[in-house]
Amino acid sequence: MTFPEPSFRELIGDAVHYAASKLFEPSVIHAAPINTIGCFLLQHLMQREFRPVAGSIGVVAGGTPFGLEADLAKIEAHEYYVWIEARHEDGRIEVVDFASRYWRAWAKGVGVLWIGASPPDVVWAWKDEVAADLARYETEPEITERVRYTVSAAVEQRSPEGPVQAWEDAINDAIHFVASSERGLAFLAEAGLAEPVDEAEPG
């Protein structure tokens, strides 16, 4: 199994950012909704299971490590970070994080000087191969289960005041963003999610 080429990973990341920007001003404090939208988008685009995961993150890429330690006692205060994972048949775990582009602003917000290269627009790698000088993701199983239950319950209940309609609108906005580029439209056609466009013969 190979991941989508880097340019397409970046395109999906840009699509998630565009869609999230129509709902709120994206930042790392919105990692949960950003990666929830991204999770549903990936399931639609890639036609396989991706699931939200919650826990701690340690960011190293900026030069001075910082991050967020998950705290089960403070789950109501959202003391945890959310990213996306997909478990493959061989047991390896694919990790995707669409909130990484906001790490530099996060560092500034917590008083940490970011002296490294700009953070990636999206982290997309095997979990056991995420660079040690990039970030550390540590799953907190109980918080993860609560996050997944909350997402599933929201989808099942679909209350007018709930987030599901906003998620669906964001996913549609992201798909339209992807389809607005030639390479994105080609990917959607290859995945069977769009009809290929044939160039009309001249004359």
mmCIF file of C-alpha atoms in Angstrom:
data_model
loop_
_atom_site.group_PDB
_atom_site.id
_atom_site.type_symbol
_atom_site.label_atom_id
_atom_site.label_comp_id
_atom_site.label_asym_id
_atom_site.label_seq_id
_atom_site.Cartn_x
_atom_site.Cartn_y
_atom_site.Cartn_z
ATOM 1 C CA MET A 1 0.000 0.000 0.000
ATOM 2 C CA THR A 2 1.287 3.465 -0.864
ATOM 3 C CA PHE A 3 -0.032 6.793 0.315
ATOM 4 C CA PRO A 4 -1.268 9.369 -2.199
ATOM 5 C CA GLU A 5 1.573 11.343 -3.727
ATOM 6 C CA PRO A 6 2.759 14.333 -1.637
ATOM 7 C CA SER A 7 1.135 16.923 -3.906
ATOM 8 C CA PHE A 8 -2.245 15.266 -3.498
ATOM 9 C CA ARG A 9 -1.809 14.947 0.271
ATOM 10 C CA GLU A 10 -1.149 18.686 0.324
ATOM 11 C CA LEU A 11 -4.218 19.285 -1.849
ATOM 12 C CA ILE A 12 -6.424 17.358 0.592
ATOM 13 C CA GLY A 13 -4.864 19.326 3.455
ATOM 14 C CA ASP A 14 -5.634 22.588 1.659
ATOM 15 C CA ALA A 15 -9.188 21.374 1.037
ATOM 16 C CA VAL A 16 -9.729 20.620 4.729
ATOM 17 C CA HIS A 17 -8.289 24.023 5.668
ATOM 18 C CA TYR A 18 -10.558 25.760 3.139
ATOM 19 C CA ALA A 19 -13.644 23.928 4.397
ATOM 20 C CA ALA A 20 -12.822 24.509 8.062
ATOM 21 C CA SER A 21 -12.212 28.208 7.369
ATOM 22 C CA LYS A 22 -15.854 28.576 6.344
ATOM 23 C CA LEU A 23 -16.915 27.354 9.817
ATOM 24 C CA PHE A 24 -14.379 29.043 12.117
ATOM 25 C CA GLU A 25 -10.925 30.591 12.176
ATOM 26 C CA PRO A 26 -8.826 27.416 12.126
ATOM 27 C CA SER A 27 -6.221 26.896 14.808
ATOM 28 C CA VAL A 28 -4.793 24.002 16.768
ATOM 29 C CA ILE A 29 -7.573 24.390 19.355
ATOM 30 C CA HIS A 30 -9.864 23.206 16.552
ATOM 31 C CA ALA A 31 -7.821 20.038 15.940
ATOM 32 C CA ALA A 32 -10.817 17.883 16.929
ATOM 33 C CA PRO A 33 -13.359 19.317 14.434
ATOM 34 C CA ILE A 34 -10.694 19.777 11.743
ATOM 35 C CA ASN A 35 -9.572 16.164 11.967
ATOM 36 C CA THR A 36 -13.151 14.915 12.358
ATOM 37 C CA ILE A 37 -14.033 16.601 9.060
ATOM 38 C CA GLY A 38 -10.794 15.280 7.598
ATOM 39 C CA CYS A 39 -11.578 11.764 8.832
ATOM 40 C CA PHE A 40 -14.952 11.654 7.092
ATOM 41 C CA LEU A 41 -13.428 13.214 3.974
ATOM 42 C CA LEU A 42 -10.704 10.554 3.819
ATOM 43 C CA GLN A 43 -13.234 7.757 4.228
ATOM 44 C CA HIS A 44 -15.135 9.187 1.275
ATOM 45 C CA LEU A 45 -12.091 9.849 -0.926
ATOM 46 C CA MET A 46 -10.038 6.774 -0.084
ATOM 47 C CA GLN A 47 -12.951 4.329 0.308
ATOM 48 C CA ARG A 48 -11.546 2.737 3.486
ATOM 49 C CA GLU A 49 -11.844 3.159 7.218
ATOM 50 C CA PHE A 50 -10.211 6.047 9.028
ATOM 51 C CA ARG A 51 -11.030 6.794 12.666
ATOM 52 C CA PRO A 52 -10.421 9.710 15.035
ATOM 53 C CA VAL A 53 -7.845 9.092 17.756
ATOM 54 C CA ALA A 54 -7.295 11.194 20.875
ATOM 55 C CA GLY A 55 -4.390 11.505 23.240
ATOM 56 C CA SER A 56 -1.209 13.470 23.809
ATOM 57 C CA ILE A 57 1.036 15.176 21.303
ATOM 58 C CA GLY A 58 4.579 16.406 21.644
ATOM 59 C CA VAL A 59 5.714 18.740 18.867
ATOM 60 C CA VAL A 60 9.450 18.821 18.235
ATOM 61 C CA ALA A 61 9.671 20.377 14.758
ATOM 62 C CA GLY A 62 9.982 23.960 15.988
ATOM 63 C CA GLY A 63 13.212 23.315 17.873
ATOM 64 C CA THR A 64 11.844 23.595 21.410
ATOM 65 C CA PRO A 65 9.548 20.693 22.318
ATOM 66 C CA PHE A 66 6.042 21.564 23.497
ATOM 67 C CA GLY A 67 2.637 19.956 23.267
ATOM 68 C CA LEU A 68 -0.428 18.774 25.101
ATOM 69 C CA GLU A 69 -0.690 15.954 27.619
ATOM 70 C CA ALA A 70 -4.088 14.256 27.543
ATOM 71 C CA ASP A 71 -5.882 14.354 30.894
ATOM 72 C CA LEU A 72 -8.868 12.078 31.398
ATOM 73 C CA ALA A 73 -9.937 14.126 34.421
ATOM 74 C CA LYS A 74 -10.186 17.204 32.191
ATOM 75 C CA ILE A 75 -11.934 15.651 29.227
ATOM 76 C CA GLU A 76 -14.802 18.175 29.456
ATOM 77 C CA ALA A 77 -12.205 20.922 29.046
ATOM 78 C CA HIS A 78 -10.909 19.121 25.937
ATOM 79 C CA GLU A 79 -7.501 18.448 27.436
ATOM 80 C CA TYR A 80 -6.484 16.186 24.573
ATOM 81 C CA TYR A 81 -5.399 16.317 20.941
ATOM 82 C CA VAL A 82 -7.233 14.583 18.080
ATOM 83 C CA TRP A 83 -5.726 13.128 14.921
ATOM 84 C CA ILE A 84 -6.703 10.372 12.437
ATOM 85 C CA GLU A 85 -5.555 6.783 12.115
ATOM 86 C CA ALA A 86 -6.200 3.816 9.833
ATOM 87 C CA ARG A 87 -5.138 0.307 10.859
ATOM 88 C CA HIS A 88 -3.992 -1.894 7.997
ATOM 89 C CA GLU A 89 -4.242 -5.659 7.644
ATOM 90 C CA ASP A 90 -0.565 -6.096 8.509
ATOM 91 C CA GLY A 91 -1.118 -4.231 11.786
ATOM 92 C CA ARG A 92 0.665 -1.057 10.744
ATOM 93 C CA ILE A 93 -1.030 2.224 11.560
ATOM 94 C CA GLU A 94 -1.375 5.113 9.137
ATOM 95 C CA VAL A 95 -1.543 8.490 10.872
ATOM 96 C CA VAL A 96 -2.938 11.686 9.341
ATOM 97 C CA ASP A 97 -3.074 15.096 11.023
ATOM 98 C CA PHE A 98 -4.596 18.064 9.209
ATOM 99 C CA ALA A 99 -3.982 20.423 12.167
ATOM 100 C CA SER A 100 -0.184 20.392 11.867
ATOM 101 C CA ARG A 101 -0.146 23.561 9.761
ATOM 102 C CA TYR A 102 -1.252 25.475 12.872
ATOM 103 C CA TRP A 103 1.592 24.284 15.122
ATOM 104 C CA ARG A 104 3.737 27.405 14.663
ATOM 105 C CA ALA A 105 0.868 29.684 15.772
ATOM 106 C CA TRP A 106 0.228 27.273 18.665
ATOM 107 C CA ALA A 107 3.862 27.590 19.759
ATOM 108 C CA LYS A 108 3.587 31.367 19.724
ATOM 109 C CA GLY A 109 0.366 31.189 21.746
ATOM 110 C CA VAL A 110 2.055 29.186 24.514
ATOM 111 C CA GLY A 111 5.192 31.337 24.518
ATOM 112 C CA VAL A 112 7.494 28.911 22.705
ATOM 113 C CA LEU A 113 9.912 30.285 20.116
ATOM 114 C CA TRP A 114 9.585 28.333 16.861
ATOM 115 C CA ILE A 115 13.050 28.246 15.257
ATOM 116 C CA GLY A 116 12.705 25.279 12.885
ATOM 117 C CA ALA A 117 11.328 25.032 9.375
ATOM 118 C CA SER A 118 7.629 25.643 8.858
ATOM 119 C CA PRO A 119 5.478 22.755 10.076
ATOM 120 C CA PRO A 120 4.031 20.449 7.425
ATOM 121 C CA ASP A 121 0.601 21.317 6.069
ATOM 122 C CA VAL A 122 -0.393 17.745 6.848
ATOM 123 C CA VAL A 123 1.288 14.865 8.658
ATOM 124 C CA TRP A 124 0.652 11.668 6.682
ATOM 125 C CA ALA A 125 2.863 8.691 7.480
ATOM 126 C CA TRP A 126 3.139 5.310 9.117
ATOM 127 C CA LYS A 127 2.849 5.983 12.828
ATOM 128 C CA ASP A 128 6.071 4.135 13.553
ATOM 129 C CA GLU A 129 7.845 6.281 10.975
ATOM 130 C CA VAL A 130 6.705 9.730 12.087
ATOM 131 C CA ALA A 131 10.036 11.516 12.391
ATOM 132 C CA ALA A 132 11.332 11.809 15.948
ATOM 133 C CA ASP A 133 12.222 15.446 15.235
ATOM 134 C CA LEU A 134 8.688 16.174 13.996
ATOM 135 C CA ALA A 135 6.139 15.041 16.586
ATOM 136 C CA ARG A 136 5.159 12.305 19.017
ATOM 137 C CA TYR A 137 1.576 10.981 19.073
ATOM 138 C CA GLU A 138 0.478 8.944 22.110
ATOM 139 C CA THR A 139 -3.021 7.448 22.135
ATOM 140 C CA GLU A 140 -5.179 7.635 25.271
ATOM 141 C CA PRO A 141 -7.611 4.725 24.783
ATOM 142 C CA GLU A 142 -10.427 5.891 27.072
ATOM 143 C CA ILE A 143 -10.474 9.417 25.692
ATOM 144 C CA THR A 144 -10.362 7.981 22.170
ATOM 145 C CA GLU A 145 -13.400 5.821 22.879
ATOM 146 C CA ARG A 146 -15.300 8.795 24.272
ATOM 147 C CA VAL A 147 -14.443 10.924 21.249
ATOM 148 C CA ARG A 148 -15.552 8.161 18.871
ATOM 149 C CA TYR A 149 -18.767 7.631 20.839
ATOM 150 C CA THR A 150 -19.529 11.354 20.725
ATOM 151 C CA VAL A 151 -18.972 11.474 16.959
ATOM 152 C CA SER A 152 -21.067 8.335 16.355
ATOM 153 C CA ALA A 153 -23.872 9.599 18.592
ATOM 154 C CA ALA A 154 -23.934 12.932 16.771
ATOM 155 C CA VAL A 155 -24.220 11.146 13.421
ATOM 156 C CA GLU A 156 -26.979 8.829 14.665
ATOM 157 C CA GLN A 157 -29.030 11.544 16.376
ATOM 158 C CA ARG A 158 -28.559 14.230 13.712
ATOM 159 C CA SER A 159 -30.183 16.859 15.891
ATOM 160 C CA PRO A 160 -30.783 20.263 14.256
ATOM 161 C CA GLU A 161 -28.497 21.867 16.828
ATOM 162 C CA GLY A 162 -25.772 19.242 16.334
ATOM 163 C CA PRO A 163 -22.603 19.467 14.260
ATOM 164 C CA VAL A 164 -23.420 16.851 11.614
ATOM 165 C CA GLN A 165 -24.864 19.232 9.026
ATOM 166 C CA ALA A 166 -21.845 21.516 9.421
ATOM 167 C CA TRP A 167 -19.537 18.530 8.966
ATOM 168 C CA GLU A 168 -21.391 17.433 5.838
ATOM 169 C CA ASP A 169 -21.291 20.947 4.401
ATOM 170 C CA ALA A 170 -17.556 21.119 5.127
ATOM 171 C CA ILE A 171 -16.930 17.738 3.495
ATOM 172 C CA ASN A 172 -18.826 18.851 0.386
ATOM 173 C CA ASP A 173 -16.860 22.123 0.340
ATOM 174 C CA ALA A 174 -13.614 20.131 0.594
ATOM 175 C CA ILE A 175 -14.625 17.795 -2.245
ATOM 176 C CA HIS A 176 -15.514 20.765 -4.441
ATOM 177 C CA PHE A 177 -12.122 22.298 -3.585
ATOM 178 C CA VAL A 178 -10.353 19.093 -4.623
ATOM 179 C CA ALA A 179 -12.404 18.885 -7.824
ATOM 180 C CA SER A 180 -11.485 22.472 -8.726
ATOM 181 C CA SER A 181 -7.953 21.399 -9.662
ATOM 182 C CA GLU A 182 -7.017 19.207 -12.599
ATOM 183 C CA ARG A 183 -5.028 16.709 -10.521
ATOM 184 C CA GLY A 184 -7.772 16.591 -7.890
ATOM 185 C CA LEU A 185 -10.460 15.921 -10.481
ATOM 186 C CA ALA A 186 -8.280 13.184 -11.994
ATOM 187 C CA PHE A 187 -7.936 11.549 -8.573
ATOM 188 C CA LEU A 188 -11.687 11.696 -7.967
ATOM 189 C CA ALA A 189 -12.305 10.141 -11.381
ATOM 190 C CA GLU A 190 -9.762 7.388 -10.688
ATOM 191 C CA ALA A 191 -11.472 6.694 -7.354
ATOM 192 C CA GLY A 192 -14.849 6.480 -9.099
ATOM 193 C CA LEU A 193 -16.136 9.596 -7.334
ATOM 194 C CA ALA A 194 -16.368 11.767 -10.458
ATOM 195 C CA GLU A 195 -16.826 11.254 -14.158
ATOM 196 C CA PRO A 196 -13.698 11.820 -16.218
ATOM 197 C CA VAL A 197 -13.982 14.803 -18.497
ATOM 198 C CA ASP A 198 -13.097 14.058 -22.140
ATOM 199 C CA GLU A 199 -11.613 16.872 -24.100
ATOM 200 C CA ALA A 200 -13.833 17.687 -27.068
ATOM 201 C CA GLU A 201 -12.235 17.044 -30.410
ATOM 202 C CA PRO A 202 -11.489 20.315 -32.217
ATOM 203 C CA GLY A 203 -13.625 21.172 -35.243
#
